[in-house]
Tab-separated table of C-alpha atoms in Angstrom:
chain	number	residue	atom	x	y	z
N	1	MET	CA	57.356	68.684	130.469
N	2	PRO	CA	61.552	68.752	130.765
N	3	VAL	CA	63.016	68.989	133.999
N	4	ALA	CA	65.326	71.890	134.246
N	5	ARG	CA	68.903	71.029	135.198
N	6	ALA	CA	69.865	72.054	138.228
N	7	VAL	CA	73.437	73.790	137.190
N	8	SER	CA	76.007	74.052	140.095
N	9	ALA	CA	77.617	77.840	139.789
N	10	LEU	CA	81.204	76.126	140.097
N	11	PRO	CA	81.335	76.294	136.671
N	12	ARG	CA	80.812	80.004	136.501
N	13	HIS	CA	83.067	80.877	139.629
N	14	LEU	CA	85.738	78.747	137.371
N	15	ALA	CA	85.129	80.613	134.158
N	16	VAL	CA	85.432	83.952	135.287
N	17	ALA	CA	88.860	83.048	137.207
N	18	TYR	CA	90.306	81.360	134.149
N	19	GLY	CA	89.514	83.863	131.891
N	20	ILE	CA	90.951	86.696	134.524
N	21	LEU	CA	94.046	84.849	134.007
N	22	ILE	CA	93.755	84.233	130.651
N	23	VAL	CA	93.681	88.265	130.194
N	24	TYR	CA	96.374	88.877	132.305
N	25	ALA	CA	98.675	86.007	130.262
N	26	CYS	CA	97.582	87.961	127.374
N	27	LEU	CA	98.863	91.398	128.135
N	28	HIS	CA	101.871	90.622	130.488
N	29	PRO	CA	103.876	92.699	131.800
N	30	LEU	CA	101.167	95.201	131.586
N	31	ALA	CA	103.726	97.987	131.256
N	32	GLY	CA	104.902	100.308	128.239
N	33	TRP	CA	101.714	101.204	126.939
N	34	ARG	CA	101.639	103.442	123.464
N	35	PRO	CA	100.161	103.486	120.600
N	36	THR	CA	102.092	102.171	117.573
N	37	GLY	CA	100.264	103.838	114.833
N	38	LEU	CA	99.540	100.593	113.170
N	39	PRO	CA	95.793	99.786	112.078
N	40	LEU	CA	94.585	97.973	114.738
N	41	LEU	CA	93.207	95.238	112.525
N	42	ASP	CA	95.973	94.547	109.961
N	43	PHE	CA	97.196	91.303	111.770
N	44	LEU	CA	93.996	89.648	110.499
N	45	SER	CA	95.324	89.499	107.335
N	46	ALA	CA	98.711	89.015	107.634
N	47	PRO	CA	100.302	86.288	106.530
N	48	TRP	CA	102.334	82.995	107.745
N	49	PRO	CA	105.352	84.278	109.720
N	50	LYS	CA	108.627	82.718	108.195
N	51	TYR	CA	109.510	81.367	112.133
N	52	TYR	CA	107.034	79.859	114.222
N	53	ARG	CA	107.153	77.546	117.069
N	54	VAL	CA	105.373	74.940	117.231
N	55	ALA	CA	105.216	75.340	121.051
N	56	ASP	CA	103.345	78.893	120.711
N	57	ILE	CA	100.695	76.803	118.477
N	58	VAL	CA	99.859	74.301	121.094
N	59	LEU	CA	100.058	76.362	123.857
N	60	ASN	CA	97.900	78.861	122.230
N	61	LEU	CA	94.848	75.907	121.582
N	62	LEU	CA	95.759	74.097	125.136
N	63	GLY	CA	95.501	77.475	126.690
N	64	PHE	CA	92.023	78.086	125.698
N	65	LEU	CA	90.597	74.478	126.110
N	66	PRO	CA	89.900	74.829	129.864
N	67	PHE	CA	87.965	77.961	129.420
N	68	GLY	CA	85.437	76.516	126.676
N	69	PHE	CA	85.081	73.340	128.685
N	70	VAL	CA	84.090	75.379	131.819
N	71	LEU	CA	82.514	77.652	130.384
N	72	ALA	CA	80.191	75.984	128.199
N	73	PRO	CA	78.400	73.568	131.477
N	74	ALA	CA	78.097	77.096	133.373
N	75	LEU	CA	75.989	78.670	130.291
N	76	PRO	CA	72.210	78.606	130.526
N	77	ALA	CA	70.422	75.061	130.382
N	78	ARG	CA	67.852	76.078	127.454
N	79	LEU	CA	70.498	76.539	125.289
N	80	GLY	CA	71.100	73.083	124.820
N	81	ARG	CA	74.273	71.812	124.022
N	82	ALA	CA	74.782	73.339	120.766
N	83	GLY	CA	73.864	76.887	121.606
N	84	ALA	CA	76.206	75.985	124.842
N	85	VAL	CA	79.414	74.993	122.310
N	86	ILE	CA	78.406	78.000	120.078
N	87	VAL	CA	77.652	80.761	122.585
N	88	ALA	CA	80.908	79.686	124.360
N	89	THR	CA	83.155	79.345	121.348
N	90	LEU	CA	81.542	83.349	120.732
N	91	ILE	CA	82.974	84.256	123.728
N	92	ALA	CA	85.907	82.514	123.890
N	93	ALA	CA	86.677	84.181	120.286
N	94	GLY	CA	85.487	87.663	121.532
N	95	LEU	CA	87.949	87.389	124.368
N	96	SER	CA	90.732	86.370	122.236
N	97	PHE	CA	90.035	88.818	120.111
N	98	THR	CA	89.926	91.511	122.034
N	99	MET	CA	93.302	90.762	123.635
N	100	GLU	CA	95.302	90.083	120.505
N	101	VAL	CA	93.546	93.765	119.534
N	102	THR	CA	94.724	95.284	122.879
N	103	GLN	CA	98.706	94.032	122.386
N	104	ASN	CA	98.728	96.586	119.549
N	105	PHE	CA	99.971	98.731	122.395
N	106	LEU	CA	102.627	96.701	124.070
N	107	PRO	CA	105.564	96.666	122.211
N	108	ASN	CA	107.018	93.522	123.771
N	109	ARG	CA	103.810	91.653	122.149
N	110	VAL	CA	102.672	90.908	118.912
N	111	SER	CA	99.024	90.515	117.431
N	112	SER	CA	98.253	87.700	115.590
N	113	ASN	CA	95.770	85.979	114.003
N	114	ILE	CA	97.547	82.557	114.716
N	115	ASP	CA	97.261	83.284	117.859
N	116	LEU	CA	93.498	84.280	117.678
N	117	GLY	CA	92.819	81.443	114.915
N	118	MET	CA	94.101	78.766	117.754
N	119	ASN	CA	92.396	80.212	120.535
N	120	ILE	CA	89.104	79.857	118.795
N	121	ALA	CA	90.011	76.456	118.087
N	122	GLY	CA	91.294	75.444	121.655
N	123	GLY	CA	87.648	77.450	123.072
N	124	PHE	CA	86.009	75.537	120.344
N	125	VAL	CA	86.883	71.953	121.765
N	126	GLY	CA	87.068	72.312	125.026
N	127	ALA	CA	83.294	73.777	124.881
N	128	LEU	CA	82.207	70.415	122.797
N	129	LEU	CA	84.105	68.433	126.016
N	130	GLY	CA	82.320	70.389	128.101
N	131	ALA	CA	78.801	70.252	126.484
N	132	MET	CA	79.730	66.492	126.847
N	133	TRP	CA	81.088	65.802	130.092
N	134	GLY	CA	80.911	69.420	132.085
N	135	HIS	CA	76.942	69.172	133.179
N	136	GLY	CA	77.982	64.986	134.279
N	137	LEU	CA	80.881	66.571	136.377
N	138	PHE	CA	79.079	69.753	137.531
N	139	ASP	CA	75.616	69.553	138.008
N	140	ARG	CA	73.893	68.913	141.631
N	141	SER	CA	73.270	65.198	140.124
N	142	GLY	CA	76.924	65.363	138.902
N	143	TRP	CA	79.394	63.196	140.604
N	144	LEU	CA	82.207	66.211	141.167
N	145	HIS	CA	78.957	68.228	142.981
N	146	ARG	CA	78.079	64.651	144.771
N	147	TRP	CA	81.400	64.770	145.872
N	148	ARG	CA	81.375	68.020	147.131
N	149	SER	CA	78.414	68.254	149.010
N	150	GLU	CA	80.463	65.321	150.988
N	151	ARG	CA	83.581	66.264	150.867
N	152	ILE	CA	83.515	70.325	150.851
N	153	ILE	CA	81.691	73.119	153.182
N	154	ALA	CA	78.692	74.728	151.145
N	155	GLY	CA	78.246	77.602	149.669
N	156	HIS	CA	80.358	80.028	148.116
N	157	SER	CA	83.014	79.670	150.873
N	158	GLY	CA	83.929	75.710	149.778
N	159	ASP	CA	84.162	77.219	146.071
N	160	LEU	CA	86.007	79.928	146.761
N	161	GLY	CA	88.442	77.545	148.885
N	162	LEU	CA	88.397	74.875	145.717
N	163	MET	CA	89.602	77.527	143.805
N	164	LEU	CA	92.194	78.711	146.011
N	165	LEU	CA	93.443	75.349	146.160
N	166	GLY	CA	94.199	75.256	142.215
N	167	LEU	CA	95.325	78.613	142.321
N	168	TRP	CA	98.000	76.538	144.745
N	169	LEU	CA	98.482	73.905	141.987
N	170	LEU	CA	98.913	76.781	139.012
N	171	ALA	CA	102.071	78.514	141.920
N	172	GLN	CA	103.698	75.423	141.593
N	173	LEU	CA	104.390	75.700	138.409
N	174	VAL	CA	106.702	78.525	138.694
N	175	PRO	CA	110.096	76.787	137.664
N	176	ASP	CA	113.016	79.086	139.152
N	177	SER	CA	111.978	79.257	142.856
N	178	LEU	CA	111.551	76.752	146.145
N	179	LEU	CA	109.351	73.664	146.034
N	180	PHE	CA	106.006	75.215	147.684
N	181	GLY	CA	108.207	78.422	147.787
N	182	SER	CA	105.002	81.613	147.333
N	183	GLY	CA	104.329	85.542	149.000
N	184	ASP	CA	107.876	86.768	147.723
N	185	LEU	CA	107.205	90.547	147.644
N	186	ARG	CA	110.681	91.270	147.203
N	187	GLN	CA	110.667	90.240	143.545
N	188	MET	CA	107.587	92.268	143.309
N	189	LEU	CA	108.957	95.610	144.896
N	190	GLY	CA	111.973	94.995	143.657
N	191	LEU	CA	113.775	94.826	147.130
N	192	PRO	CA	116.772	93.801	147.794
N	193	THR	CA	117.594	90.088	149.857
N	194	PRO	CA	117.676	90.851	153.211
N	195	LEU	CA	120.529	87.901	154.111
N	196	HIS	CA	123.878	87.093	152.665
N	197	PHE	CA	123.833	83.987	151.193
N	198	ASN	CA	125.187	81.096	153.674
N	199	PRO	CA	125.827	77.109	152.716
N	200	GLU	CA	124.045	75.636	156.233
N	201	ARG	CA	122.080	78.175	156.842
N	202	PHE	CA	120.252	78.436	153.181
N	203	ILE	CA	119.549	74.517	153.361
N	204	GLN	CA	118.177	74.802	156.969
N	205	LEU	CA	115.814	78.028	156.072
N	206	GLU	CA	115.035	76.206	153.108
N	207	SER	CA	113.940	72.788	155.068
N	208	MET	CA	111.763	74.909	157.097
N	209	LEU	CA	110.395	76.715	154.157
N	210	VAL	CA	109.543	73.534	152.230
N	211	ALA	CA	107.845	71.743	155.781
N	212	THR	CA	105.737	74.644	156.938
N	213	THR	CA	104.057	75.059	153.788
N	214	ALA	CA	103.281	71.697	153.365
N	215	VAL	CA	102.036	71.817	156.961
N	216	ALA	CA	100.403	75.133	156.041
N	217	VAL	CA	98.779	73.784	152.510
N	218	GLY	CA	97.797	70.541	154.223
N	219	LEU	CA	96.187	72.542	156.765
N	220	PHE	CA	94.188	75.095	155.046
N	221	ALA	CA	92.642	72.305	152.596
N	222	ARG	CA	90.977	70.149	155.886
N	223	CYS	CA	89.610	73.650	156.897
N	224	MET	CA	87.530	73.426	154.020
N	225	MET	CA	86.668	69.270	154.432
N	226	ARG	CA	83.593	68.253	156.287
N	227	LYS	CA	85.204	64.925	156.895
N	228	ALA	CA	88.717	64.232	158.122
N	229	SER	CA	90.476	61.901	155.466
N	230	PRO	CA	94.395	62.567	154.644
N	231	TRP	CA	94.402	60.948	151.519
N	232	PRO	CA	92.434	63.980	149.361
N	233	ILE	CA	95.455	65.896	151.516
N	234	VAL	CA	98.667	63.874	150.076
N	235	LEU	CA	97.477	63.722	146.303
N	236	LEU	CA	96.949	67.552	146.905
N	237	LEU	CA	100.826	67.719	147.949
N	238	LEU	CA	101.716	65.095	145.288
N	239	LEU	CA	100.422	67.234	142.652
N	240	GLY	CA	102.259	69.904	143.756
N	241	ILE	CA	105.450	68.103	143.310
N	242	GLY	CA	104.344	66.941	140.242
N	243	ALA	CA	103.621	70.741	138.924
N	244	LYS	CA	107.004	71.467	140.393
N	245	ALA	CA	109.024	68.277	138.456
N	246	ILE	CA	106.768	69.462	134.877
N	247	ALA	CA	107.309	73.171	135.521
N	248	THR	CA	111.147	72.556	135.808
N	249	SER	CA	111.554	70.204	132.675
N	250	SER	CA	109.275	72.447	130.479
N	251	PHE	CA	110.531	76.273	131.285
N	252	PHE	CA	114.636	74.214	131.194
N	253	ALA	CA	114.826	70.643	129.943
N	254	PRO	CA	113.701	67.377	130.604
N	255	SER	CA	116.393	66.214	132.061
N	256	ALA	CA	116.201	69.035	134.702
N	257	ALA	CA	113.093	67.821	136.224
N	258	LEU	CA	114.574	67.426	139.528
N	259	LEU	CA	116.199	70.628	139.908
N	260	TRP	CA	114.174	71.458	142.508
N	261	LEU	CA	115.197	68.448	144.926
N	262	THR	CA	117.782	70.153	147.259
N	263	PRO	CA	119.630	67.973	149.928
N	264	GLY	CA	117.075	71.101	152.511
N	265	THR	CA	113.834	69.967	150.118
N	266	SER	CA	114.316	66.516	150.677
N	267	ARG	CA	114.825	66.943	154.188
N	268	GLY	CA	112.079	69.332	154.441
N	269	LEU	CA	109.051	67.380	153.085
N	270	LEU	CA	110.141	64.424	155.610
N	271	TYR	CA	109.554	66.854	158.743
N	272	GLY	CA	106.416	68.430	156.849
N	273	LEU	CA	104.428	65.334	156.195
N	274	ALA	CA	105.496	64.413	159.943
N	275	LEU	CA	104.448	67.414	161.125
N	276	LEU	CA	101.161	67.222	158.969
N	277	ALA	CA	100.554	64.089	160.597
N	278	ILE	CA	100.676	64.862	164.058
N	279	ALA	CA	98.390	68.233	162.975
N	280	LEU	CA	95.831	66.353	161.255
N	281	LEU	CA	95.133	64.526	164.845
N	282	LEU	CA	94.135	68.105	166.757
N	283	PRO	CA	90.754	69.966	167.120
N	284	ARG	CA	89.377	72.207	164.261
N	285	LEU	CA	90.210	75.121	166.187
N	286	LEU	CA	93.724	74.726	166.455
N	287	GLN	CA	93.904	73.233	162.919
N	288	HIS	CA	92.030	76.735	161.993
N	289	ALA	CA	94.716	78.738	163.972
N	290	LEU	CA	98.026	76.156	163.169
N	291	ALA	CA	97.223	76.851	159.284
N	292	GLY	CA	97.423	80.576	159.584
N	293	LEU	CA	100.702	80.552	161.378
N	294	THR	CA	102.309	78.034	159.117
N	295	LEU	CA	101.330	80.591	156.086
N	296	LEU	CA	102.653	83.824	158.017
N	297	THR	CA	105.480	82.033	158.678
N	298	ALA	CA	106.551	80.291	155.563
N	299	THR	CA	105.129	83.586	154.013
N	300	THR	CA	108.309	85.270	156.053
N	301	LEU	CA	111.001	82.726	154.862
N	302	ALA	CA	109.998	83.220	151.476
N	303	ASN	CA	111.461	86.784	151.690
N	304	LEU	CA	114.516	85.585	153.689
N	305	LEU	CA	116.223	83.200	151.979
N	306	PRO	CA	118.435	84.413	149.339
N	307	ASP	CA	118.330	83.698	145.665
N	308	ASN	CA	117.901	80.495	144.718
N	309	PRO	CA	121.990	79.118	143.926
N	310	TYR	CA	120.371	75.925	142.127
N	311	LEU	CA	119.058	78.266	139.611
N	312	VAL	CA	120.955	81.227	139.501
N	313	PHE	CA	124.049	78.951	138.309
N	314	GLY	CA	122.495	76.205	136.997
N	315	PRO	CA	120.397	76.139	133.264
N	316	ALA	CA	118.541	79.093	131.544
N	317	LEU	CA	114.802	79.770	131.578
N	318	GLN	CA	113.345	80.219	128.282
N	319	GLN	CA	112.601	84.304	127.367
N	320	SER	CA	111.069	83.966	124.263
N	321	GLY	CA	107.319	82.912	122.997
N	322	ASN	CA	104.428	81.953	125.425
N	323	PHE	CA	106.530	79.960	128.391
N	324	LEU	CA	107.451	83.738	129.495
N	325	ASN	CA	103.727	85.038	129.331
N	326	PHE	CA	103.144	82.000	130.810
N	327	HIS	CA	105.981	82.265	133.847
N	328	GLY	CA	104.162	85.965	134.049
N	329	VAL	CA	100.894	84.360	135.332
N	330	THR	CA	102.536	81.759	137.336
N	331	GLN	CA	104.556	84.201	139.451
N	332	LEU	CA	102.147	86.469	140.208
N	333	THR	CA	99.446	83.501	141.359
N	334	ALA	CA	102.978	82.109	143.600
N	335	ASN	CA	103.368	85.744	145.055
N	336	LEU	CA	99.696	86.768	146.266
N	337	TRP	CA	98.686	83.337	147.302
N	338	PRO	CA	99.292	83.252	150.548
N	339	PHE	CA	98.308	86.634	151.183
N	340	LEU	CA	94.330	85.305	149.245
N	341	ALA	CA	94.785	81.933	151.462
N	342	LEU	CA	94.867	83.906	154.963
N	343	ALA	CA	92.092	86.023	153.473
N	344	TYR	CA	89.953	83.157	153.026
N	345	LEU	CA	90.829	81.315	156.431
N	346	SER	CA	89.751	84.797	158.350
N	347	ALA	CA	86.592	84.800	156.807
N	348	VAL	CA	86.150	81.341	156.832
N	349	GLY	CA	86.463	81.681	160.860
N	350	LEU	CA	83.583	84.612	161.014
N	351	TRP	CA	81.306	83.261	158.572
N	352	ARG	CA	81.249	79.375	159.791
N	353	GLY	CA	81.790	80.115	163.660
N	354	GLU	CA	84.922	77.193	163.741
N	355	HIS	CA	85.233	77.972	167.397
N	356	LEU	CA	81.560	77.552	168.206
N	357	ALA	CA	81.020	74.778	166.188
N	358	ASP	CA	84.012	72.617	168.224
N	359	ALA	CA	82.769	74.104	171.643
N	360	ARG	CA	79.560	72.617	170.941
N	361	ASP	CA	80.479	69.715	169.513
N	362	ALA	CA	82.366	69.237	172.323
N	363	ALA	CA	79.785	70.065	175.163
N	364	GLY	CA	76.973	67.409	172.898
N	365	GLY	CA	75.418	70.783	171.339
N	366	PRO	CA	73.383	71.625	168.408
N	367	THR	CA	76.340	71.856	165.531
N	368	PRO	CA	75.513	75.388	163.608
N	369	ARG	CA	74.428	75.268	160.223
N	370	LEU	CA	77.103	75.698	157.605
């Protein structure tokens, strides 16, 4: 009798989270809903368009590839590899078809059979890769689950923390913002800039924003780690910087990859890394509290800083195709991330009794179970 595979809940969580991002990207900006009066399924028989961007074809395929990859290992093991590929592809096709039909009601979106075909192809390729390697990655006997069990706190709180770190990396793909800048409610609410631009003050505030966010993100990652190790945190920050460089080079021009590297950003990185190194030596209780405090400080600074002058007079953001739709997803993620992270820190502190764990460790008593 075959032994049932011990499947982790992480791929299911990732599939749901990524599916929500797909829905937002396909329906961005979620405004101007109205019926067009045209048959909803006319796009299925439309001919190949005269003008079409190769980048849109590639993005439509790549956009659904991760969805298929995490969805295949999230399905019941009794389906087998072939069944998982088929079901995951059908789910991806159903989601894409629903989004394309819904786009009929958005005046700034166009339903496309090419987009549908590329989405299905991306979901199929991702499902194939996920069926081959996903279980080795996500199952309880896989290396990712072993690494997670050794390094990350147990339960849903650990999975949620990892997903929030993934969303933070996604938020760094906003090309027209300062490095690590997030939580800007002015843009969401249409509020004016509270401070007038002053070069010296802007550089100082920019340095403070980058430094406090580096400390906040580093300590946020430390709060979900079982063991103290600086290397995962360093890797996380490097990935964030790399994502920013990719965003500016993709949305502006290849020569603009380091457009975000301003004098204030350079100074902030130096200060932030130095402060983070000191903060990682503090007791867990203080690290937890400092993570929340620096998150609040960085969010406040993001709402105080005037518009980025390096980009206002710099190259123009691409305003067409899937680049703009993807920009809407990353912008929303960047605006909401610090508030989600603060809620997570509060919940983890309550669930895990961080202060009790530190107090009992210091007294030599038993550590509460995670």
